[in-house]
Coordinates of C-alpha atoms in Angstrom, one line a residue:
M1 CA 76.3 71.7 -168.1
G2 CA 74.9 71.1 -171.5
K3 CA 72.0 68.6 -172.1
V4 CA 72.6 66.5 -175.2
I5 CA 71.1 63.4 -176.6
R6 CA 73.2 60.3 -176.6
D7 CA 74.2 59.2 -180.1
I8 CA 73.3 55.5 -179.5
S9 CA 70.2 53.4 -179.6
S10 CA 68.5 54.0 -176.3
K11 CA 67.3 51.0 -174.3
H12 CA 65.2 51.1 -171.2
L13 CA 66.0 54.8 -170.8
N14 CA 65.0 58.1 -172.2
P15 CA 68.2 59.0 -174.2
F16 CA 69.1 62.2 -172.4
K17 CA 72.0 63.0 -170.1
E18 CA 74.1 65.9 -169.0
E19 CA 77.6 66.4 -170.5
P20 CA 80.3 69.0 -170.0
E21 CA 80.1 71.9 -172.6
E22 CA 83.3 70.8 -174.2
K23 CA 81.8 67.4 -174.9
V24 CA 78.9 69.1 -176.8
A25 CA 81.3 70.3 -179.5
Q26 CA 82.4 66.7 -180.0
E27 CA 78.9 65.3 -180.7
R28 CA 78.2 64.2 -184.2
V29 CA 75.7 66.8 -185.3
I30 CA 74.5 67.8 -188.7
D31 CA 75.0 71.5 -188.5
Q32 CA 74.7 74.3 -186.0
N33 CA 71.0 74.6 -186.5
A34 CA 70.5 71.0 -185.7
L35 CA 72.7 71.2 -182.7
E36 CA 70.7 74.0 -181.2
F37 CA 67.5 72.2 -182.0
V38 CA 68.6 69.0 -180.3
K39 CA 69.9 70.8 -177.2
Q40 CA 66.6 72.5 -176.7
L41 CA 64.7 69.3 -177.4
A42 CA 66.8 67.4 -174.8
S43 CA 66.3 70.2 -172.3
D44 CA 62.5 70.3 -172.8
L45 CA 62.1 66.6 -172.5
Q46 CA 64.4 66.1 -169.6
Q47 CA 62.6 68.7 -167.6
G48 CA 59.2 67.4 -168.6
E49 CA 58.3 70.6 -170.4
F50 CA 56.6 69.1 -173.4
D51 CA 55.3 71.6 -175.8
L52 CA 52.7 69.2 -177.1
P53 CA 49.3 70.0 -178.4
P54 CA 46.8 68.9 -175.8
F55 CA 45.0 65.6 -176.3
P56 CA 41.4 66.2 -177.2
D57 CA 39.3 66.3 -174.1
T58 CA 37.1 63.4 -175.1
A59 CA 40.1 61.1 -175.8
L60 CA 41.5 62.0 -172.3
R61 CA 38.2 61.2 -170.7
V62 CA 38.0 57.9 -172.5
Q63 CA 41.4 56.9 -171.0
Q64 CA 40.3 58.0 -167.6
C65 CA 37.1 56.0 -167.8
I66 CA 38.9 52.9 -169.0
R67 CA 41.3 53.1 -166.0
D68 CA 38.4 53.6 -163.6
P69 CA 37.5 50.1 -162.1
A70 CA 34.0 51.3 -161.4
A71 CA 33.3 52.3 -165.0
D72 CA 31.2 50.1 -167.3
N73 CA 30.3 50.0 -170.9
R74 CA 27.4 52.4 -170.5
S75 CA 29.6 55.1 -168.8
L76 CA 32.3 54.7 -171.4
A77 CA 29.6 54.9 -174.2
A78 CA 28.3 58.1 -172.7
V79 CA 31.8 59.7 -173.0
I80 CA 32.3 58.5 -176.6
A81 CA 28.9 59.8 -177.6
T82 CA 30.0 63.3 -176.9
E83 CA 32.5 63.2 -179.8
P84 CA 30.7 62.1 -183.0
A85 CA 34.0 61.6 -185.0
L86 CA 35.3 59.2 -182.3
A87 CA 32.0 57.4 -182.1
A88 CA 32.0 56.9 -185.9
R89 CA 35.5 55.6 -185.8
L90 CA 34.6 53.1 -183.1
M91 CA 31.6 51.9 -185.1
R92 CA 33.7 51.4 -188.2
M93 CA 36.2 49.3 -186.1
A94 CA 33.4 47.2 -184.6
N95 CA 32.0 46.5 -188.1
S96 CA 35.4 45.9 -189.8
A97 CA 36.3 42.5 -191.3
L98 CA 38.8 42.1 -188.4
M99 CA 36.2 42.5 -185.7
R100 CA 32.9 41.5 -187.2
R101 CA 31.3 38.3 -186.0
G102 CA 28.6 37.0 -188.4
P103 CA 26.2 39.1 -190.5
M104 CA 25.0 41.2 -187.6
E105 CA 26.0 44.9 -187.9
V106 CA 26.6 46.9 -184.7
T107 CA 24.5 50.0 -184.6
D108 CA 25.0 51.3 -181.0
I109 CA 28.0 52.3 -179.0
P110 CA 27.7 50.0 -176.0
T111 CA 27.5 47.0 -178.3
A112 CA 30.5 48.2 -180.3
I113 CA 32.4 48.5 -177.0
S114 CA 31.4 44.9 -176.1
R115 CA 32.5 43.6 -179.5
V116 CA 35.9 45.3 -179.7
G117 CA 36.9 45.4 -176.0
M118 CA 38.3 48.2 -173.8
T119 CA 41.8 48.1 -175.3
M120 CA 40.5 48.6 -178.8
V121 CA 38.4 51.4 -177.6
Q122 CA 41.5 53.0 -176.3
N123 CA 43.2 52.4 -179.7
A124 CA 40.3 54.1 -181.4
A125 CA 40.6 57.1 -179.0
M126 CA 44.4 57.1 -179.6
S127 CA 44.2 57.2 -183.4
F128 CA 41.5 60.0 -183.1
A129 CA 43.6 61.9 -180.6
A130 CA 46.8 61.7 -182.7
R131 CA 45.0 63.1 -185.7
E132 CA 43.5 66.0 -183.7
A133 CA 46.6 66.7 -181.6
F134 CA 49.1 66.9 -184.4
K135 CA 47.3 69.1 -186.8
A136 CA 49.5 71.5 -188.7
P137 CA 48.2 75.0 -189.1
P138 CA 47.3 76.1 -192.6
G139 CA 50.4 77.0 -194.6
S140 CA 52.7 75.0 -192.3
A141 CA 55.8 73.5 -193.8
C142 CA 55.1 70.1 -192.3
V143 CA 51.5 69.4 -193.5
S144 CA 52.5 66.7 -196.1
E145 CA 54.9 65.0 -193.6
L146 CA 52.3 64.8 -190.9
N147 CA 49.6 63.5 -193.2
S148 CA 52.0 60.8 -194.5
L149 CA 53.0 59.9 -190.9
R150 CA 49.3 59.4 -189.9
Q151 CA 48.7 57.0 -192.8
T152 CA 51.9 55.1 -192.0
S153 CA 51.2 54.8 -188.3
V154 CA 47.8 53.4 -188.9
K155 CA 49.1 50.9 -191.4
V156 CA 51.9 49.9 -188.9
A157 CA 49.3 49.5 -186.2
A158 CA 47.1 47.2 -188.4
I159 CA 50.0 45.1 -189.5
A160 CA 51.3 44.8 -185.9
Y161 CA 47.9 43.5 -184.8
V162 CA 47.9 40.8 -187.4
L163 CA 51.5 39.7 -186.6
A164 CA 51.0 39.7 -182.9
K165 CA 48.0 37.4 -183.2
E166 CA 50.4 34.8 -184.7
A167 CA 53.3 35.2 -182.2
P168 CA 53.4 32.5 -179.5
S169 CA 55.0 34.8 -177.0
L170 CA 52.6 37.7 -177.6
R171 CA 49.1 37.4 -176.2
K172 CA 48.0 41.1 -176.6
P173 CA 47.5 42.0 -180.3
D174 CA 45.4 45.0 -179.1
E175 CA 48.5 46.3 -177.3
A176 CA 50.6 45.7 -180.5
M177 CA 48.1 47.9 -182.3
L178 CA 48.5 50.6 -179.7
A179 CA 52.3 50.4 -180.0
G180 CA 52.0 50.8 -183.8
L181 CA 49.8 53.9 -183.4
L182 CA 52.4 55.4 -181.1
S183 CA 55.5 54.3 -183.0
S184 CA 55.7 57.6 -185.0
V185 CA 54.9 59.9 -182.2
G186 CA 58.6 61.0 -181.9
K187 CA 58.6 62.0 -185.6
F188 CA 55.3 63.9 -185.1
Y189 CA 56.8 65.8 -182.3
I190 CA 60.1 66.6 -184.1
Y191 CA 58.3 67.7 -187.3
T192 CA 56.0 70.0 -185.4
K193 CA 58.8 71.5 -183.4
A194 CA 61.1 71.8 -186.4
A195 CA 58.5 73.6 -188.4
D196 CA 59.2 76.6 -186.2
H197 CA 62.9 76.5 -187.3
V198 CA 62.9 77.8 -190.8
E199 CA 66.6 77.1 -191.5
L200 CA 66.5 73.6 -190.2
F201 CA 63.3 72.7 -191.9
A202 CA 64.6 74.0 -195.2
D203 CA 67.4 71.5 -195.1
R204 CA 65.4 68.3 -195.5
R205 CA 68.4 66.0 -195.6
A206 CA 69.6 67.4 -192.3
L207 CA 66.1 67.1 -190.8
D208 CA 65.7 63.5 -192.0
R209 CA 69.0 62.5 -190.4
L210 CA 68.0 64.2 -187.2
I211 CA 64.7 62.4 -187.1
A212 CA 66.4 59.1 -187.9
Q213 CA 68.8 59.6 -185.0
W214 CA 66.4 60.7 -182.3
H215 CA 62.8 59.9 -182.9
T216 CA 62.7 56.6 -181.0
G217 CA 64.1 58.1 -177.8
V218 CA 61.7 61.1 -178.1
A219 CA 58.8 58.7 -178.6
R220 CA 59.6 56.8 -175.4
A221 CA 59.8 60.0 -173.4
I222 CA 56.4 61.1 -174.8
V223 CA 54.8 57.7 -174.3
E224 CA 56.0 57.6 -170.7
S225 CA 54.7 61.1 -170.1
W226 CA 51.3 60.0 -171.4
Q227 CA 51.4 57.1 -168.9
F228 CA 51.0 54.3 -171.4
P229 CA 52.2 50.8 -170.4
D230 CA 55.9 50.2 -170.0
T231 CA 55.8 47.5 -172.6
V232 CA 54.6 50.0 -175.2
A233 CA 57.2 52.6 -174.1
Q234 CA 60.0 50.0 -174.4
A235 CA 58.7 48.9 -177.8
V236 CA 58.7 52.4 -179.4
D237 CA 62.2 53.0 -178.0
E238 CA 63.6 49.7 -179.4
Q239 CA 61.6 49.5 -182.6
E240 CA 64.7 49.9 -184.8
V241 CA 67.0 47.6 -182.8
K242 CA 68.0 44.7 -185.2
E243 CA 70.5 42.7 -183.2
K244 CA 68.8 40.6 -180.6
N245 CA 69.0 37.2 -179.0
R246 CA 67.1 34.8 -181.2
I247 CA 66.5 32.3 -178.5
D248 CA 64.2 34.7 -176.6
G249 CA 60.6 35.1 -177.4
A250 CA 59.4 38.1 -179.4
D251 CA 58.3 41.3 -177.8
L252 CA 56.4 44.3 -179.2
S253 CA 59.6 45.9 -180.6
D254 CA 60.1 42.9 -182.9
V255 CA 56.6 43.3 -184.2
L256 CA 57.1 47.1 -184.7
L257 CA 60.4 46.5 -186.6
I258 CA 58.8 44.2 -189.1
A259 CA 55.5 46.1 -189.3
N260 CA 57.4 49.3 -190.2
I261 CA 59.3 47.7 -192.9
I262 CA 56.2 46.1 -194.5
A263 CA 54.2 49.3 -194.1
R264 CA 56.8 51.2 -196.2
A265 CA 58.1 48.5 -198.6
G266 CA 55.0 46.3 -199.1
V267 CA 54.2 42.6 -198.5
K268 CA 56.8 41.5 -201.2
A269 CA 59.5 42.8 -198.9
A270 CA 58.8 39.9 -196.6
E271 CA 60.8 37.5 -198.8
H272 CA 63.9 39.5 -198.0
L273 CA 63.6 39.6 -194.2
G274 CA 64.5 36.0 -193.4
D275 CA 67.7 37.0 -191.7
L276 CA 66.2 39.3 -189.2
D277 CA 66.6 38.4 -185.6
S278 CA 63.1 39.7 -184.9
L279 CA 61.6 37.4 -187.4
A280 CA 63.3 34.4 -185.7
R281 CA 62.0 35.6 -182.3
L282 CA 58.5 35.6 -183.8
R283 CA 59.2 32.0 -184.8
M284 CA 58.6 32.8 -188.4
D285 CA 60.6 32.5 -191.6
A286 CA 60.2 34.7 -194.7
N287 CA 57.7 32.4 -196.3
T288 CA 55.6 32.2 -193.1
L289 CA 55.7 36.0 -192.8
R290 CA 54.5 36.6 -196.3
A291 CA 51.8 34.0 -196.0
T292 CA 50.6 35.6 -192.7
L293 CA 50.5 39.0 -194.3
E294 CA 48.7 37.9 -197.4
A295 CA 46.1 36.0 -195.4
G296 CA 45.6 39.1 -193.2
E297 CA 45.5 41.6 -196.1
D298 CA 41.7 42.1 -195.9
D299 CA 41.9 42.5 -192.2
I300 CA 44.7 45.1 -192.5
Q301 CA 42.9 47.1 -195.1
S302 CA 39.7 47.0 -193.1
M303 CA 41.3 48.2 -190.0
M304 CA 43.2 50.9 -191.8
S305 CA 39.9 52.2 -193.2
A306 CA 38.3 52.1 -189.8
M307 CA 41.1 54.0 -188.1
S308 CA 41.7 56.6 -190.8

Protein backbone atom coordinates (compact mmCIF):
# COMPACT_ATOMS: atom_id res chain seq x y z
CA MET A 1 0.00 0.00 0.00
CA GLY A 2 1.37 3.38 -0.93
CA LYS A 3 0.86 6.38 1.28
CA VAL A 4 -0.07 9.45 -0.73
CA ILE A 5 -1.49 12.85 0.06
CA ARG A 6 -5.00 13.66 -1.07
CA ASP A 7 -5.21 16.21 -3.86
CA ILE A 8 -8.01 18.18 -2.19
CA SER A 9 -8.25 20.87 0.44
CA SER A 10 -8.07 19.03 3.73
CA LYS A 11 -10.67 19.79 6.36
CA HIS A 12 -10.64 18.55 9.96
CA LEU A 13 -8.12 15.83 9.00
CA ASN A 14 -4.46 15.46 8.27
CA PRO A 15 -4.53 14.93 4.47
CA PHE A 16 -2.95 11.52 4.39
CA LYS A 17 -4.42 8.13 3.49
CA GLU A 18 -3.45 4.78 2.08
CA GLU A 19 -4.10 3.96 -1.56
CA PRO A 20 -3.30 0.97 -3.79
CA GLU A 21 -0.03 1.25 -5.69
CA GLU A 22 -1.88 1.51 -9.01
CA LYS A 23 -3.70 4.61 -7.71
CA VAL A 24 -0.38 6.30 -6.97
CA ALA A 25 0.42 6.45 -10.68
CA GLN A 26 -2.86 8.28 -11.31
CA GLU A 27 -2.12 11.06 -8.82
CA ARG A 28 -1.52 14.48 -10.31
CA VAL A 29 2.15 15.00 -9.57
CA ILE A 30 4.66 17.43 -10.90
CA ASP A 31 7.37 14.92 -11.79
CA GLN A 32 8.97 11.80 -10.44
CA ASN A 33 11.14 13.71 -7.97
CA ALA A 34 8.11 15.43 -6.51
CA LEU A 35 6.21 12.14 -6.34
CA GLU A 36 8.97 10.47 -4.37
CA PHE A 37 9.26 13.46 -2.06
CA VAL A 38 5.51 13.55 -1.39
CA LYS A 39 5.33 9.80 -0.74
CA GLN A 40 8.14 10.02 1.80
CA LEU A 41 6.61 13.12 3.37
CA ALA A 42 3.24 11.41 3.75
CA SER A 43 4.84 8.32 5.27
CA ASP A 44 6.87 10.34 7.78
CA LEU A 45 3.91 12.43 8.89
CA GLN A 46 1.43 9.55 9.04
CA GLN A 47 3.77 7.55 11.24
CA GLY A 48 4.58 10.55 13.40
CA GLU A 49 8.23 10.42 12.39
CA PHE A 50 8.78 14.16 12.10
CA ASP A 51 12.29 15.02 11.11
CA LEU A 52 11.91 18.43 12.69
CA PRO A 53 14.59 20.50 14.32
CA PRO A 54 13.94 20.42 18.07
CA PHE A 55 12.30 23.41 19.65
CA PRO A 56 14.76 25.41 21.71
CA ASP A 57 14.68 24.08 25.25
CA THR A 58 13.70 27.44 26.73
CA ALA A 59 10.65 27.76 24.46
CA LEU A 60 9.57 24.23 25.39
CA ARG A 61 9.90 25.00 29.10
CA VAL A 62 7.87 28.19 28.61
CA GLN A 63 5.04 26.12 27.15
CA GLN A 64 5.24 23.61 29.97
CA CYS A 65 5.20 26.37 32.57
CA ILE A 66 2.19 28.08 30.98
CA ARG A 67 0.28 24.79 31.03
CA ASP A 68 1.15 24.16 34.70
CA PRO A 69 -1.77 25.39 36.85
CA ALA A 70 0.60 25.81 39.77
CA ALA A 71 2.93 28.16 37.86
CA ASP A 72 2.84 31.92 38.39
CA ASN A 73 4.46 34.95 36.79
CA ARG A 74 7.61 34.62 38.84
CA SER A 75 8.24 31.00 37.87
CA LEU A 76 7.57 31.83 34.22
CA ALA A 77 9.87 34.86 34.43
CA ALA A 78 12.63 32.63 35.81
CA VAL A 79 12.36 30.39 32.74
CA ILE A 80 12.38 33.31 30.31
CA ALA A 81 15.36 34.91 32.02
CA THR A 82 17.53 31.94 31.03
CA GLU A 83 17.26 32.96 27.37
CA PRO A 84 18.27 36.60 26.85
CA ALA A 85 17.03 36.74 23.24
CA LEU A 86 13.55 35.58 24.30
CA ALA A 87 13.51 37.97 27.26
CA ALA A 88 14.42 40.87 24.97
CA ARG A 89 11.64 39.91 22.57
CA LEU A 90 9.08 39.81 25.38
CA MET A 91 10.20 43.22 26.64
CA ARG A 92 9.83 44.68 23.14
CA MET A 93 6.32 43.26 22.90
CA ALA A 94 5.35 44.65 26.31
CA ASN A 95 6.58 48.12 25.33
CA SER A 96 5.17 48.04 21.79
CA ALA A 97 2.48 50.52 20.76
CA LEU A 98 -0.02 47.66 20.70
CA MET A 99 0.56 46.67 24.34
CA ARG A 100 1.83 49.80 26.03
CA ARG A 101 -0.47 51.48 28.54
CA GLY A 102 0.44 55.07 29.27
CA PRO A 103 3.99 56.46 29.44
CA MET A 104 5.36 53.86 31.86
CA GLU A 105 7.99 51.60 30.25
CA VAL A 106 8.26 48.01 31.42
CA THR A 107 11.78 47.16 32.56
CA ASP A 108 11.39 43.74 34.25
CA ILE A 109 10.16 40.38 33.04
CA PRO A 110 7.37 39.72 35.62
CA THR A 111 5.77 43.08 34.83
CA ALA A 112 6.10 42.37 31.11
CA ILE A 113 4.27 39.06 31.61
CA SER A 114 1.50 40.81 33.55
CA ARG A 115 1.11 43.39 30.81
CA VAL A 116 0.94 41.08 27.80
CA GLY A 117 -0.68 37.97 29.37
CA MET A 118 0.23 34.29 29.19
CA THR A 119 -0.95 33.75 25.62
CA MET A 120 1.21 36.56 24.30
CA VAL A 121 4.16 35.15 26.23
CA GLN A 122 3.53 31.89 24.41
CA ASN A 123 3.45 33.81 21.13
CA ALA A 124 6.79 35.45 21.92
CA ALA A 125 8.23 32.02 22.68
CA MET A 126 6.72 30.64 19.46
CA SER A 127 8.19 33.34 17.24
CA PHE A 128 11.57 32.86 18.94
CA ALA A 129 11.36 29.08 18.57
CA ALA A 130 10.43 29.24 14.88
CA ARG A 131 13.44 31.42 14.17
CA GLU A 132 15.76 29.08 16.06
CA ALA A 133 14.28 25.76 14.95
CA PHE A 134 14.19 26.44 11.22
CA LYS A 135 17.65 27.86 10.72
CA ALA A 136 19.22 26.80 7.46
CA PRO A 137 22.87 25.75 7.61
CA PRO A 138 25.39 28.04 5.88
CA GLY A 139 25.31 27.53 2.14
CA SER A 140 21.86 25.94 2.17
CA ALA A 141 19.71 26.40 -0.93
CA CYS A 142 16.71 27.56 1.13
CA VAL A 143 18.20 30.41 3.21
CA SER A 144 16.41 33.21 1.35
CA GLU A 145 13.09 31.34 1.35
CA LEU A 146 13.22 30.72 5.11
CA ASN A 147 14.14 34.33 5.86
CA SER A 148 11.27 35.56 3.71
CA LEU A 149 8.85 33.14 5.37
CA ARG A 150 9.85 34.35 8.84
CA GLN A 151 9.13 37.94 7.92
CA THR A 152 5.83 37.02 6.29
CA SER A 153 4.61 34.85 9.18
CA VAL A 154 5.30 37.64 11.68
CA LYS A 155 3.41 40.12 9.50
CA VAL A 156 0.49 37.71 9.11
CA ALA A 157 0.43 37.25 12.89
CA ALA A 158 0.33 41.00 13.56
CA ILE A 159 -2.42 41.58 10.97
CA ALA A 160 -4.41 38.62 12.30
CA TYR A 161 -4.27 40.11 15.80
CA VAL A 162 -5.63 43.46 14.60
CA LEU A 163 -8.42 41.84 12.57
CA ALA A 164 -9.45 39.45 15.33
CA LYS A 165 -9.91 42.33 17.76
CA GLU A 166 -12.62 43.72 15.45
CA ALA A 167 -14.46 40.45 14.74
CA PRO A 168 -17.66 39.96 16.82
CA SER A 169 -17.35 36.16 16.79
CA LEU A 170 -13.66 36.07 17.74
CA ARG A 171 -12.76 36.84 21.31
CA LYS A 172 -9.12 35.71 21.31
CA PRO A 173 -6.88 37.98 19.24
CA ASP A 174 -3.87 36.44 21.01
CA GLU A 175 -4.85 33.07 19.57
CA ALA A 176 -5.20 34.64 16.12
CA MET A 177 -1.63 35.88 16.45
CA LEU A 178 -0.47 32.37 17.36
CA ALA A 179 -2.29 30.96 14.33
CA GLY A 180 -0.58 33.57 12.17
CA LEU A 181 2.85 32.62 13.49
CA LEU A 182 2.12 28.95 12.72
CA SER A 183 0.44 29.52 9.35
CA SER A 184 3.68 29.00 7.39
CA VAL A 185 5.06 26.08 9.39
CA GLY A 186 4.14 23.62 6.61
CA LYS A 187 6.17 25.68 4.15
CA PHE A 188 9.07 25.81 6.60
CA TYR A 189 9.01 22.04 6.88
CA ILE A 190 8.79 21.39 3.14
CA TYR A 191 11.56 23.84 2.32
CA THR A 192 13.93 22.34 4.86
CA LYS A 193 13.15 18.81 3.68
CA ALA A 194 13.32 19.72 -0.01
CA ALA A 195 16.73 21.34 0.45
CA ASP A 196 18.09 17.78 0.76
CA HIS A 197 16.67 16.89 -2.68
CA VAL A 198 18.90 18.69 -5.16
CA GLU A 199 16.88 17.82 -8.25
CA LEU A 200 13.58 18.91 -6.72
CA PHE A 201 14.93 22.12 -5.23
CA ALA A 202 16.54 23.05 -8.55
CA ASP A 203 13.11 23.10 -10.22
CA ARG A 204 11.59 26.06 -8.36
CA ARG A 205 8.33 26.04 -10.32
CA ALA A 206 7.80 22.40 -9.40
CA LEU A 207 8.68 23.06 -5.77
CA ASP A 208 6.37 26.07 -5.59
CA ARG A 209 3.47 24.00 -6.93
CA LEU A 210 4.21 21.22 -4.47
CA ILE A 211 4.23 23.67 -1.55
CA ALA A 212 1.01 25.28 -2.75
CA GLN A 213 -0.71 21.89 -2.84
CA TRP A 214 0.41 20.43 0.46
CA HIS A 215 1.62 23.04 2.93
CA THR A 216 -1.69 23.52 4.79
CA GLY A 217 -2.16 19.82 5.50
CA VAL A 218 1.45 19.47 6.56
CA ALA A 219 1.02 22.50 8.83
CA ARG A 220 -1.97 20.91 10.54
CA ALA A 221 -0.09 17.67 11.15
CA ILE A 222 2.80 19.57 12.72
CA VAL A 223 0.60 21.88 14.83
CA GLU A 224 -1.29 18.86 16.16
CA SER A 225 1.97 17.08 16.96
CA TRP A 226 3.11 20.14 18.93
CA GLN A 227 -0.17 19.98 20.86
CA PHE A 228 -1.42 23.46 20.12
CA PRO A 229 -5.20 24.09 20.40
CA ASP A 230 -7.52 22.37 17.90
CA THR A 231 -8.82 25.76 16.79
CA VAL A 232 -5.32 26.72 15.67
CA ALA A 233 -4.75 23.38 13.93
CA GLN A 234 -8.03 23.76 12.04
CA ALA A 235 -7.18 27.36 11.12
CA VAL A 236 -3.81 26.55 9.53
CA ASP A 237 -5.43 23.63 7.69
CA GLU A 238 -8.27 25.75 6.27
CA GLN A 239 -6.42 29.05 5.80
CA GLU A 240 -6.82 28.95 2.00
CA VAL A 241 -10.43 27.72 1.82
CA LYS A 242 -12.42 30.50 0.15
CA GLU A 243 -15.94 29.07 -0.24
CA LYS A 244 -17.74 29.25 3.09
CA ASN A 245 -21.20 29.83 4.52
CA ARG A 246 -21.50 33.59 4.91
CA ILE A 247 -24.22 33.30 7.54
CA ASP A 248 -21.84 31.71 10.04
CA GLY A 249 -19.57 33.79 12.21
CA ALA A 250 -15.89 34.05 11.38
CA ASP A 251 -13.27 31.66 12.69
CA LEU A 252 -9.49 31.85 12.75
CA SER A 253 -9.15 30.49 9.21
CA ASP A 254 -11.05 33.53 7.88
CA VAL A 255 -8.63 35.85 9.63
CA LEU A 256 -5.63 33.93 8.27
CA LEU A 257 -6.96 33.99 4.70
CA ILE A 258 -7.29 37.77 4.71
CA ALA A 259 -4.13 38.39 6.74
CA ASN A 260 -2.07 36.35 4.28
CA ILE A 261 -3.41 38.31 1.31
CA ILE A 262 -2.76 41.66 2.96
CA ALA A 263 0.70 40.62 4.18
CA ARG A 264 1.74 39.84 0.63
CA ALA A 265 -0.22 42.40 -1.41
CA GLY A 266 -0.44 45.36 0.97
CA VAL A 267 -3.29 47.33 2.50
CA LYS A 268 -4.47 48.63 -0.89
CA ALA A 269 -5.48 45.06 -1.77
CA ALA A 270 -8.31 45.40 0.77
CA GLU A 271 -10.45 47.28 -1.75
CA HIS A 272 -10.48 44.20 -3.99
CA LEU A 273 -11.56 41.69 -1.32
CA GLY A 274 -15.20 42.68 -0.98
CA ASP A 275 -16.50 39.44 -2.50
CA LEU A 276 -14.66 37.13 -0.12
CA ASP A 277 -16.88 34.91 2.01
CA SER A 278 -14.37 35.27 4.84
CA LEU A 279 -14.77 39.04 4.84
CA ALA A 280 -18.55 38.70 5.04
CA ARG A 281 -18.15 36.27 7.96
CA LEU A 282 -16.03 38.90 9.70
CA ARG A 283 -18.99 41.26 9.20
CA MET A 284 -16.83 43.64 7.21
CA ASP A 285 -16.85 45.07 3.71
CA ALA A 286 -13.85 46.23 1.68
CA ASN A 287 -14.01 49.78 3.03
CA THR A 288 -14.28 48.62 6.64
CA LEU A 289 -11.35 46.26 6.15
CA ARG A 290 -9.14 48.96 4.70
CA ALA A 291 -10.10 51.42 7.43
CA THR A 292 -9.34 48.80 10.12
CA LEU A 293 -5.94 48.05 8.62
CA GLU A 294 -5.03 51.69 8.19
CA ALA A 295 -6.07 52.49 11.76
CA GLY A 296 -4.01 49.55 13.02
CA GLU A 297 -0.94 50.18 10.86
CA ASP A 298 1.17 51.53 13.71
CA ASP A 299 0.18 48.57 15.89
CA ILE A 300 1.05 46.12 13.11
CA GLN A 301 4.46 47.67 12.50
CA SER A 302 5.17 47.85 16.22
CA MET A 303 4.32 44.20 16.77
CA MET A 304 6.33 43.11 13.73
CA SER A 305 9.34 44.93 15.11
CA ALA A 306 8.84 43.35 18.53
CA MET A 307 8.59 39.80 17.19
CA SER A 308 11.30 39.98 14.54
